[in-house]
Coordinates of C-alpha atoms and ligand atoms in Angstrom, one line a residue:
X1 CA 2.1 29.4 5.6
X2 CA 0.3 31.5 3.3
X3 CA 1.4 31.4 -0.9
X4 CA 1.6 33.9 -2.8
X5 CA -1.7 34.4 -5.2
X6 CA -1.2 34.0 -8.7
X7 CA -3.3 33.7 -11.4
X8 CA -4.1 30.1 -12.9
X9 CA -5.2 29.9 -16.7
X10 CA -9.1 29.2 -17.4
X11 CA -9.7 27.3 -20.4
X12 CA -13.1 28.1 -20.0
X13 CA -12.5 32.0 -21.0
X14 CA -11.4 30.8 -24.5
X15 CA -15.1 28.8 -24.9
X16 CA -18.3 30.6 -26.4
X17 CA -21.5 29.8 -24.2
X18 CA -24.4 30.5 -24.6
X19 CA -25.4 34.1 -22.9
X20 CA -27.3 33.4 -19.7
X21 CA -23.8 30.9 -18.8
X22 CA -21.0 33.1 -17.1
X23 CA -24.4 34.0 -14.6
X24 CA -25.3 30.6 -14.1
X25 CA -21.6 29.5 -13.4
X26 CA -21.6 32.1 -10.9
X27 CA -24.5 31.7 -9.1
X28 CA -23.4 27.6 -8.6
X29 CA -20.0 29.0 -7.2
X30 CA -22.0 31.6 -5.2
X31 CA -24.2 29.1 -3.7
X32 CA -21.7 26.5 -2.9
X33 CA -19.0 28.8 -1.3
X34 CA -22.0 30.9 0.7
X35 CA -23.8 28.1 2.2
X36 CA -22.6 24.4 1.4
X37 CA -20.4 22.8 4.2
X38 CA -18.3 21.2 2.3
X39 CA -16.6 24.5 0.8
X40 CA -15.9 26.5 3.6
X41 CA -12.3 25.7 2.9
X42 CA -12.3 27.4 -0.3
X43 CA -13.6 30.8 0.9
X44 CA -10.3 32.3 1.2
X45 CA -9.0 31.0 -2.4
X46 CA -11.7 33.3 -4.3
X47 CA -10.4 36.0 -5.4
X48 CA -14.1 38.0 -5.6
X49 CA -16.2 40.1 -7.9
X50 CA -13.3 41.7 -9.3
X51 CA -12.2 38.6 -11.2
X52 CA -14.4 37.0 -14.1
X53 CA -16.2 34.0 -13.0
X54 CA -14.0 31.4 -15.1
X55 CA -10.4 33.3 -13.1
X56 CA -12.4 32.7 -10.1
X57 CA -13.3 29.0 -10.8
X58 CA -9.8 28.5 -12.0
X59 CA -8.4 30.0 -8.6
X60 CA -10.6 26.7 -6.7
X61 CA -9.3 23.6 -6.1
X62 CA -11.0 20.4 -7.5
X63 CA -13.4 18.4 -5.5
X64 CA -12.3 14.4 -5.1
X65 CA -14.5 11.5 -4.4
X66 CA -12.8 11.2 -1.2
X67 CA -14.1 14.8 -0.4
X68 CA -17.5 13.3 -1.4
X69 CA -17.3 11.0 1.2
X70 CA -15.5 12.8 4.2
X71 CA -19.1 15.3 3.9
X72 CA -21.1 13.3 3.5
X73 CA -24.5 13.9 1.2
X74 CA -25.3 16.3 3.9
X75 CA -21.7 18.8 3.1
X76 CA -23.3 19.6 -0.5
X77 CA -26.9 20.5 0.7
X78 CA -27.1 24.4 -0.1
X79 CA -29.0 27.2 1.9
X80 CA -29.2 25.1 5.3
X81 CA -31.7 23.2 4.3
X82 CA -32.7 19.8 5.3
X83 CA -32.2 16.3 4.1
X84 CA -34.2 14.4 6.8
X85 CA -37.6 16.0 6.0
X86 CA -36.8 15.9 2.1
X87 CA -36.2 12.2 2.9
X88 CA -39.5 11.9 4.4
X89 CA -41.2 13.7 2.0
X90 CA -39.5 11.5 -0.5
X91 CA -38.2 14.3 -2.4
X92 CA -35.3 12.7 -2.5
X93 CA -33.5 9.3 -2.3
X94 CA -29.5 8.6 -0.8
X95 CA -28.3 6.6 -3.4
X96 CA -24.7 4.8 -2.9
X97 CA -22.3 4.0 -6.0
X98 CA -19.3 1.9 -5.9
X99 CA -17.7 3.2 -9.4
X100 CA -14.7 2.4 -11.0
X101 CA -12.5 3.4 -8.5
X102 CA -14.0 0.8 -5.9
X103 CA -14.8 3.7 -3.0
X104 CA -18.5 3.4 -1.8
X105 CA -20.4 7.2 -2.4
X106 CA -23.2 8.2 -1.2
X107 CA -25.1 10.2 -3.2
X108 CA -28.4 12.4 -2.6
X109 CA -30.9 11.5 -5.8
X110 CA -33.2 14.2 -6.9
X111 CA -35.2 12.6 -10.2
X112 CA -36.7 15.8 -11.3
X113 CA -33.2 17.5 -11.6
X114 CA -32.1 13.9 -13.2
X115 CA -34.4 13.8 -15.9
X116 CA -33.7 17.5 -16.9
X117 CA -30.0 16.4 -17.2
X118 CA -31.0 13.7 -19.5
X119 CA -33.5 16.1 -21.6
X120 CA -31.3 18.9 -21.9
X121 CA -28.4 16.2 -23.0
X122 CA -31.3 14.8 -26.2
X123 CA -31.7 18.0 -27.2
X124 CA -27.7 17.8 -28.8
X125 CA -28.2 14.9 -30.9
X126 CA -30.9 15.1 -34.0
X127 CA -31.7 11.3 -33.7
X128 CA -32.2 11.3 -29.8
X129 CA -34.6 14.7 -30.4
X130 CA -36.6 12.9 -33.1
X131 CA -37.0 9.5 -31.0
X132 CA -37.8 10.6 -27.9
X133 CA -40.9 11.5 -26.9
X134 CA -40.3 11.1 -22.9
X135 CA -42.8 8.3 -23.2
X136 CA -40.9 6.2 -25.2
X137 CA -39.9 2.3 -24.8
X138 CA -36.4 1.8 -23.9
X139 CA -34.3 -1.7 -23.7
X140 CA -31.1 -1.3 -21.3
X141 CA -28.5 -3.6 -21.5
X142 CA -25.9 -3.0 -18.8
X143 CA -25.0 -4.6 -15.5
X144 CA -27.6 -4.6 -13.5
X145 CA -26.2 -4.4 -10.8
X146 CA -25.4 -0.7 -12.4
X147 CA -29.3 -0.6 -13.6
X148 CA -32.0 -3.1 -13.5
X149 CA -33.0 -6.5 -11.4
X150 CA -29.7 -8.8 -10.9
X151 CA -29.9 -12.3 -10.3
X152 CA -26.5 -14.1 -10.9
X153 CA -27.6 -18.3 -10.7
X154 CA -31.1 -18.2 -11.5
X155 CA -33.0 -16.6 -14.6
X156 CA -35.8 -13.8 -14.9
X157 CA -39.2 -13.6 -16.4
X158 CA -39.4 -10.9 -18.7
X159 CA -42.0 -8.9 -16.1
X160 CA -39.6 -9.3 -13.3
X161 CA -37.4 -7.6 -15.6
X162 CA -39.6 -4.8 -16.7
X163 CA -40.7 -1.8 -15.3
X164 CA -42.5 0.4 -16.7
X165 CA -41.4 1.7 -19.9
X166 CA -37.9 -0.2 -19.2
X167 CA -36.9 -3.8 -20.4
X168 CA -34.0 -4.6 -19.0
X169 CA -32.4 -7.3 -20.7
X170 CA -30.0 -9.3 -18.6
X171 CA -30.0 -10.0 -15.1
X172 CA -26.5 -11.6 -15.4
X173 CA -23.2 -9.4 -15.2
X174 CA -20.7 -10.7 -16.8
X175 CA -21.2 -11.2 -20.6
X176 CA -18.0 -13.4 -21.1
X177 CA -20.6 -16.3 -19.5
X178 CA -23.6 -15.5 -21.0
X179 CA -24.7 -18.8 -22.6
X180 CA -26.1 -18.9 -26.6
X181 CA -29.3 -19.1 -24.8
X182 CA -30.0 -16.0 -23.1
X183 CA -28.2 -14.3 -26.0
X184 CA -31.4 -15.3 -28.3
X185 CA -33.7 -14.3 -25.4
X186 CA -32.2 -10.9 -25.4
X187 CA -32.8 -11.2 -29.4
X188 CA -36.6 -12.4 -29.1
X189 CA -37.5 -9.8 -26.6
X190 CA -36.0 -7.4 -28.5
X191 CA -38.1 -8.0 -31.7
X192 CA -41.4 -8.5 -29.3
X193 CA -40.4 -5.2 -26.9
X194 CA -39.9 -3.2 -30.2
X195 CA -38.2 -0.9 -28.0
X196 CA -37.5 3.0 -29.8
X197 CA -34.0 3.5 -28.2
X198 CA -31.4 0.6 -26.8
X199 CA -29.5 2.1 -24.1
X200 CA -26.1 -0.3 -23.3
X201 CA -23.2 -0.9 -22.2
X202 CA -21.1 -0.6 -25.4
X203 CA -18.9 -3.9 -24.6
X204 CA -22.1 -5.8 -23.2
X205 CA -24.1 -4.8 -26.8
X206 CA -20.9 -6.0 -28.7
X207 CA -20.7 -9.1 -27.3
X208 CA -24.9 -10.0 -28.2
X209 CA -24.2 -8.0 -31.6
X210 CA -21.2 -10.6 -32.4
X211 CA -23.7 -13.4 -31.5
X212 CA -26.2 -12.1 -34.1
X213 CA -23.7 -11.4 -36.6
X214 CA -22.1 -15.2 -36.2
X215 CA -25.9 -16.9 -36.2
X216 CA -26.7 -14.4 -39.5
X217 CA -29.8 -13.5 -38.2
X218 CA -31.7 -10.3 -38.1
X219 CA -32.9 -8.3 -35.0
X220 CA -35.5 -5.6 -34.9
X221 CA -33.5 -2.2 -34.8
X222 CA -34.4 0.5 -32.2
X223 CA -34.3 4.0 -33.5
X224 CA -31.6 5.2 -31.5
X225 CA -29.0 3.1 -29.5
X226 CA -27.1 5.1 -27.5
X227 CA -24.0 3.9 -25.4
X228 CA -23.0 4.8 -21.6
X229 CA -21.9 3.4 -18.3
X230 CA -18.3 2.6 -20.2
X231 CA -16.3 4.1 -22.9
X232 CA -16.8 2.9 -26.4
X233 CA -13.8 0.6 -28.0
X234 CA -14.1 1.0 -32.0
X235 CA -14.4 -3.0 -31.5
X236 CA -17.8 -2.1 -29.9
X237 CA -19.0 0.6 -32.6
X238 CA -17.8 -2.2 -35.3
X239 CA -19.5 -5.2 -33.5
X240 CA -22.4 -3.2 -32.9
X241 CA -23.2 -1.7 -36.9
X242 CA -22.7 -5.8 -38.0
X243 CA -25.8 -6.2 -36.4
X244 CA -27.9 -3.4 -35.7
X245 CA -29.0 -0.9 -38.7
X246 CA -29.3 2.1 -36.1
X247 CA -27.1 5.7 -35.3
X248 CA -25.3 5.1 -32.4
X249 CA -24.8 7.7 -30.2
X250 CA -22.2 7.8 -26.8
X251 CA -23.5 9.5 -23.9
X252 CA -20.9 10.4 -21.1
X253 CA -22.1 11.3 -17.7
X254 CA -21.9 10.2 -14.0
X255 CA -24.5 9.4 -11.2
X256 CA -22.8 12.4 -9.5
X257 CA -23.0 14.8 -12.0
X258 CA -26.0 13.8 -14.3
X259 CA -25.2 14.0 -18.0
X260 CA -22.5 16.0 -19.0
X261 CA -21.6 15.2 -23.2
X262 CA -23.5 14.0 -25.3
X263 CA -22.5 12.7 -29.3
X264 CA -24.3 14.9 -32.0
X265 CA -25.2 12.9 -35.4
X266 CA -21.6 14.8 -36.7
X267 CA -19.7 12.4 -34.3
X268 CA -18.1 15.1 -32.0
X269 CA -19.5 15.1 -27.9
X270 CA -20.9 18.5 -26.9
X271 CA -21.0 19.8 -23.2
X272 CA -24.7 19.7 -22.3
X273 CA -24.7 23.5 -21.0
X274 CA -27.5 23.8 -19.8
X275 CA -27.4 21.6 -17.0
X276 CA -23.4 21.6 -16.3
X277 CA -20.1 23.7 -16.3
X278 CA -17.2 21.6 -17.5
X279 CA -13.2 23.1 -17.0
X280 CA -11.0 21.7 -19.2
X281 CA -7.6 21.0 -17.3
X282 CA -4.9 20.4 -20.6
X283 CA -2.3 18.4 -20.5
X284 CA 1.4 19.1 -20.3
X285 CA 2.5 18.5 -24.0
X286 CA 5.3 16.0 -23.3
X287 CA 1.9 14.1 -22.6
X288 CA -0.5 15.1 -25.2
X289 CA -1.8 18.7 -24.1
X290 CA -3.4 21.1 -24.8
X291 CA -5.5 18.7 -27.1
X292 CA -6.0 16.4 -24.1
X293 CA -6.8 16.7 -20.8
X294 CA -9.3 16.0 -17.7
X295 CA -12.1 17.3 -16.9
X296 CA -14.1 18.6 -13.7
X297 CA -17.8 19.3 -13.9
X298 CA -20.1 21.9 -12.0
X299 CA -24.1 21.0 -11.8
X300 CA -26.3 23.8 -12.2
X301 CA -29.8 24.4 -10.4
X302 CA -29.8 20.7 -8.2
X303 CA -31.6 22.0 -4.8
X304 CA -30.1 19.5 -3.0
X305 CA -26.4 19.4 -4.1
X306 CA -23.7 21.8 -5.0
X307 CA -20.7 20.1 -6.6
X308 CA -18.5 22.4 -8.1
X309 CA -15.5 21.3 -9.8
X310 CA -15.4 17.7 -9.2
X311 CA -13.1 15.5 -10.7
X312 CA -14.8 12.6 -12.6
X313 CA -11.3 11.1 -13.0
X314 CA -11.9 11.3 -16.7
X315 CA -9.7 12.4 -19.5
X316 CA -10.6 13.7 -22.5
X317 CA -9.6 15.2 -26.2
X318 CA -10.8 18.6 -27.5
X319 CA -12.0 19.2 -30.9
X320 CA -10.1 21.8 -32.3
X321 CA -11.9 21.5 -35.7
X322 CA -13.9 24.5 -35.6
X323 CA -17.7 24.9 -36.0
X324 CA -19.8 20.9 -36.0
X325 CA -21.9 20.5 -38.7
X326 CA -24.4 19.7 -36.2
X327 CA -25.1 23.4 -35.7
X328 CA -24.3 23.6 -32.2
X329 CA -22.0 26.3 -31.2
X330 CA -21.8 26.7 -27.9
X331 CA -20.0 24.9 -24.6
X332 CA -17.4 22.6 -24.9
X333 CA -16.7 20.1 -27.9
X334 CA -14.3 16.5 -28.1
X335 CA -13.2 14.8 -30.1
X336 CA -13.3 12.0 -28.1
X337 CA -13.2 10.2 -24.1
X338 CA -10.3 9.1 -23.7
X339 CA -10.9 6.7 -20.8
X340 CA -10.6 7.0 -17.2
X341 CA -7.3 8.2 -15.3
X342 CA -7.0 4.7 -14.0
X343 CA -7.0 3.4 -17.4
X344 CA -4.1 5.5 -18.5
X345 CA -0.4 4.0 -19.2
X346 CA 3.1 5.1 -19.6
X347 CA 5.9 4.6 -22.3
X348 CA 9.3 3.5 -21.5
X349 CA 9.8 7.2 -21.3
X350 CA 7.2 8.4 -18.9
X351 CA 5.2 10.1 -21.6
X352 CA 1.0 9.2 -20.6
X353 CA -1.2 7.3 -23.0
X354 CA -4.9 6.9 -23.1
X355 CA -6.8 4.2 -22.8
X356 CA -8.1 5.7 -26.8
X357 CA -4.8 6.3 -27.8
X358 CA -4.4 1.8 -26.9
X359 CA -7.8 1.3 -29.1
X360 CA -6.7 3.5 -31.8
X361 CA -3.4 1.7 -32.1
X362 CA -5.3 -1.9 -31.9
X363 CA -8.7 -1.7 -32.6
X364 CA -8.5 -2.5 -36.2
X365 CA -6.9 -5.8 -35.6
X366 CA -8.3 -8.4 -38.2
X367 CA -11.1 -10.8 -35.7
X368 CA -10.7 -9.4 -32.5
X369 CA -13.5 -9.7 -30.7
X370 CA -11.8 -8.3 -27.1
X371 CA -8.7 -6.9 -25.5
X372 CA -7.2 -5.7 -22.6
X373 CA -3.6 -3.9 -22.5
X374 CA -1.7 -3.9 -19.0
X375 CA 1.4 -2.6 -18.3
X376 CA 3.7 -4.8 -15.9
X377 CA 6.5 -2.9 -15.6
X378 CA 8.4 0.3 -16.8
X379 CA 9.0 -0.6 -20.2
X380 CA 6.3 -4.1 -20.3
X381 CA 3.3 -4.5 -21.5
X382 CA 0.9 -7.5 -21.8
X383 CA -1.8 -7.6 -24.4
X384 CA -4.8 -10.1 -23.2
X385 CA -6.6 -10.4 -27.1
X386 CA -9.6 -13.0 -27.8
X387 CA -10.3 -13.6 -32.0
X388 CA -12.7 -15.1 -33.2
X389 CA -13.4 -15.2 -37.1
X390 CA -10.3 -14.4 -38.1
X391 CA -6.7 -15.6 -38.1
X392 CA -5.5 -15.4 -34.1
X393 CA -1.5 -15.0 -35.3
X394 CA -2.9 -12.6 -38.1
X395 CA -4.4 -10.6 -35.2
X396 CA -1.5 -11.7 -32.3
X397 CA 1.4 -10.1 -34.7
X398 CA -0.8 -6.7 -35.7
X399 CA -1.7 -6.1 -31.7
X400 CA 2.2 -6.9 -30.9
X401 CA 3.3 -4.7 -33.6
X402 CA 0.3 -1.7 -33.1
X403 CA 1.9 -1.5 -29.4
X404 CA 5.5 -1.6 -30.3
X405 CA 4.5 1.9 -32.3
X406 CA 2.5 3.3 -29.9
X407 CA 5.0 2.8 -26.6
X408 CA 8.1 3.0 -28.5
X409 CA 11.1 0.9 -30.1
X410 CA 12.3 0.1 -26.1
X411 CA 9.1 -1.7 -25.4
X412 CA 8.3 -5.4 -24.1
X413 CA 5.4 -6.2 -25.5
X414 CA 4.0 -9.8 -24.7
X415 CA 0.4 -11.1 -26.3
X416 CA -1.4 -13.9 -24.8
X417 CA -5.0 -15.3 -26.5
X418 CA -7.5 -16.1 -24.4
X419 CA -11.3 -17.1 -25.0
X420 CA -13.0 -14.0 -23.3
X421 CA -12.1 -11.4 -20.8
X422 CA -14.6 -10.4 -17.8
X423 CA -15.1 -7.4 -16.4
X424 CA -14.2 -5.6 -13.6
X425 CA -17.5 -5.3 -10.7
X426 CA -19.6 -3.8 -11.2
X427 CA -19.5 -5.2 -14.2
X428 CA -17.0 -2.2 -16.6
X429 CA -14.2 -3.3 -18.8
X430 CA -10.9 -2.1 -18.7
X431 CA -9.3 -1.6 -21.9
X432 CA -6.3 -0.8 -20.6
X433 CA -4.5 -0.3 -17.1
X434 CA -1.0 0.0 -15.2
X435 CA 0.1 -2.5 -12.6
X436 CA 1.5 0.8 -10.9
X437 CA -1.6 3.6 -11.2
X438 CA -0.1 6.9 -12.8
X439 CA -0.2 9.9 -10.8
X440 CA -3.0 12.0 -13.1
X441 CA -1.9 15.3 -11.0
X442 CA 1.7 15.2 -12.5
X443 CA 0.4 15.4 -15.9
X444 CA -1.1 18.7 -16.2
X445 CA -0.1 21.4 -17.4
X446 CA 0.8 23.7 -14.0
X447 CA -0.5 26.6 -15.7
X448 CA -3.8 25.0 -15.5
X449 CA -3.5 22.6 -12.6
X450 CA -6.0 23.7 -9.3
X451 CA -4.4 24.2 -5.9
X452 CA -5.1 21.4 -4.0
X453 CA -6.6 20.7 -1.3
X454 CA -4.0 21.0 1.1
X455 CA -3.1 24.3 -0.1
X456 CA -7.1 25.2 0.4
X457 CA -6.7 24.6 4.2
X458 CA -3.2 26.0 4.6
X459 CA -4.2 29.3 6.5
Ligands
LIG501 ZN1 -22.1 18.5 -33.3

């Protein structure tokens, strides 16, 4: 059966861009519907020329990593053209991700379209502008099985662990075993590498930044550290400026959609325009909108994929504090990322809270060093917290009593020490998470919420 058009809200329309934008967003969409595979579904849903671009995009459903895979890379190629020969050429490289969610993608990897991602994304930050040169020595510290050489019972020379400009400075994945040992490798080659920007894994950089802290010695600091692959805990940022004497700045993007936000020097996380559209999808208020949302990104200009609206199953807070001092003006600004939609939990209520909301509730906690919030059941919650220098009951009774506030007075709220907490493969913490995942869709404002999928192929 055939629905009834109507007219979804764009959040987009309300957002200044820069001139040459509403033309770029159109051409993606033009592209995409005309001659990508994977779209051929959503033909019917546009409502055409007569509609601004944004109604148009807003009339589309969102594209899900299960969509990713049914097409497979070669759905998204645009104009008919073809992957084989571009493989052969070695234009371009299938690259597969696992991510958070656990579901193996395959993804098609241009490097020139990559690399003007990341450019265009340095341009938003004065630090990252005056640091890199392109050239420039970088030291990442992440999983590597995410990035970099991994070798899980054995260790590394430093060469085997280089390449290039790159040092990549642990092969090992999970920092809750890294012994003292490697930790003061990771500190030596740092001050011999003299790398301009550290790029890491905000919990991974924490947890060598509380070992140089606790040893009191000094480490050579880069220009620039910049934090991805995960999102930031204010644990991390307050680990991290113990030890390091460098602006930290978080960049948020996705091996599917190159970069998409970067953090100016002002704090706030501007939409890197001119590589990607971003439609804001607010919030019901009962659960924090129109402040917060998710998010689903559009590339602009890759030859060999179109992905239009996809969900990064991210959500995310706007700033709504007028012009940054940064100077920028233009695409979308946050506040803040507010975790994944798997991280998200519910009150006794049913009202949504973010995995931020958890870490601005506990992250001041005197001596914790790490924490992880589940919920258990309806009203339950269990707080996993390691201390160290500080008083654990100091810290046990302020995490108890920060979550009581934050879920309500109906609560059960249980806290349990432990020495360190792992990460999840690939090697990403989880701040927080629900024993029962919460249905993201429900959420949303319906003003705002895309048709789905189903609704795409009902004819
Ligand atoms: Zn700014």
């Amino acid at each position: 059966m055939k629905r009834a058009p109507e007219t979804r809200r764009s959040y987009a329309s309300t957002v200044r861009y820069p001139p040459a934008y509403p033309g770029r967003c159109g051409d993606a969409l033009d592209t995409a519907l005309r001659s990508a595979e994977a779209y051929r579904s959503w033909r019917d849903l546009d409502p055409g020329p007569e509609s601004s671009v944004f109604e148009r995009y807003a009339a589309m459903p969102a594209l899900a990593k299960r969509d990713l895979r049914a097409f497979g890379p070669r759905g998204f190629v645009p104009g008919g053209r073809s992957i084989e020969e571009a493989l052969s050429a070695g234009e371009i490289e299938i690259v597969a991700t696992s991510g958070s969610t656990g579901d193996r993608v395959e993804n098609v990897w241009h490097q020139p379209w990559w690399d003007a991602s990341e450019a265009a994304s340095w341009r938003l930050n004065a630090h990252a502008r005056a640091a890199a040169a392109g050239d420039h020595r970088e030291a990442i510290l992440t999983s590597p099985w995410c990035a970099g050489v991994p070798c899980e019972d054995d260790y590394l020379s430093r060469e085997r662990r280089t390449l290039g400009r790159f040092l990549y400075l642990s092969e090992r994945s999970d920092p809750s075993t890294w012994s003292d040992r490697l930790m003061d490798r990771m500190i030596a080659e740092l001050d011999a590498f003299e790398p301009v920007v550290i790029e890491a894994n905000p919990s991974f950089l924490a947890r060598l930044a509380r070992h140089i802290a606790r040893g009191g010695r000094g480490v050579r600091s880069p220009a620039l550290i910049v934090l991805t692959y995960e999102n930031p805990s204010i644990l991390h940022y307050r680990a991290i400026a113990r030890a390091f004497d460098a602006p930290v700045a978080s960049s948020y993007g996705s091996t599917e959609t190159g970069y998409v936000f970067m953090e100016c020097e002002a704090g706030r996380l501007h939409q890197v325009a001119g590589s990607c559209h971003v439609d804001f999808l607010p919030f019901a208020a009962e659960h924090g909108g129109p402040e917060t949302g998710r998010v689903l990104v559009t590339t602009f200009d890759n030859p060999w994929r179109s992905l239009v609206r996809f969900d990064v199953g991210d959500v995310v807070r706007i700033d709504g504090g007028g012009a940054c001092p940064c100077g920028n003006r233009e695409g979308l600004a946050l506040r803040s990322i507010e975790g994944r939609t798997v991280n998200l939990t519910l009150s006794p209520e049913g009202r949504a809270v973010t995995q931020g909301a958890v870490d601005r509730a506990v992250g001041d906690a005197p001596g914790l060093a790490e924490y992880q919030v589940e919920q258990t059941g309806p009203a339950a919650y269990l707080a996993r917290i390691a201390v160290e220098d500080g008083e654990p009951r100091i810290a046990e009774e302020f995490v108890r009593e920060a979550l009581r506030a934050l879920y309500g007075s109906s609560a059960a709220v249980a806290v349990e020490r432990v020495d360190a907490i792992a990460p999840d493969p690939p090697g990403k913490y989880r701040l927080a998470r629900a024993a029962e995942p919460v249905d993201a869709d429900s959420l949303l404002d319906p003003r705002y919420a895309p048709p789905s999928t189903e609704e795409a192929f009902d004819e």
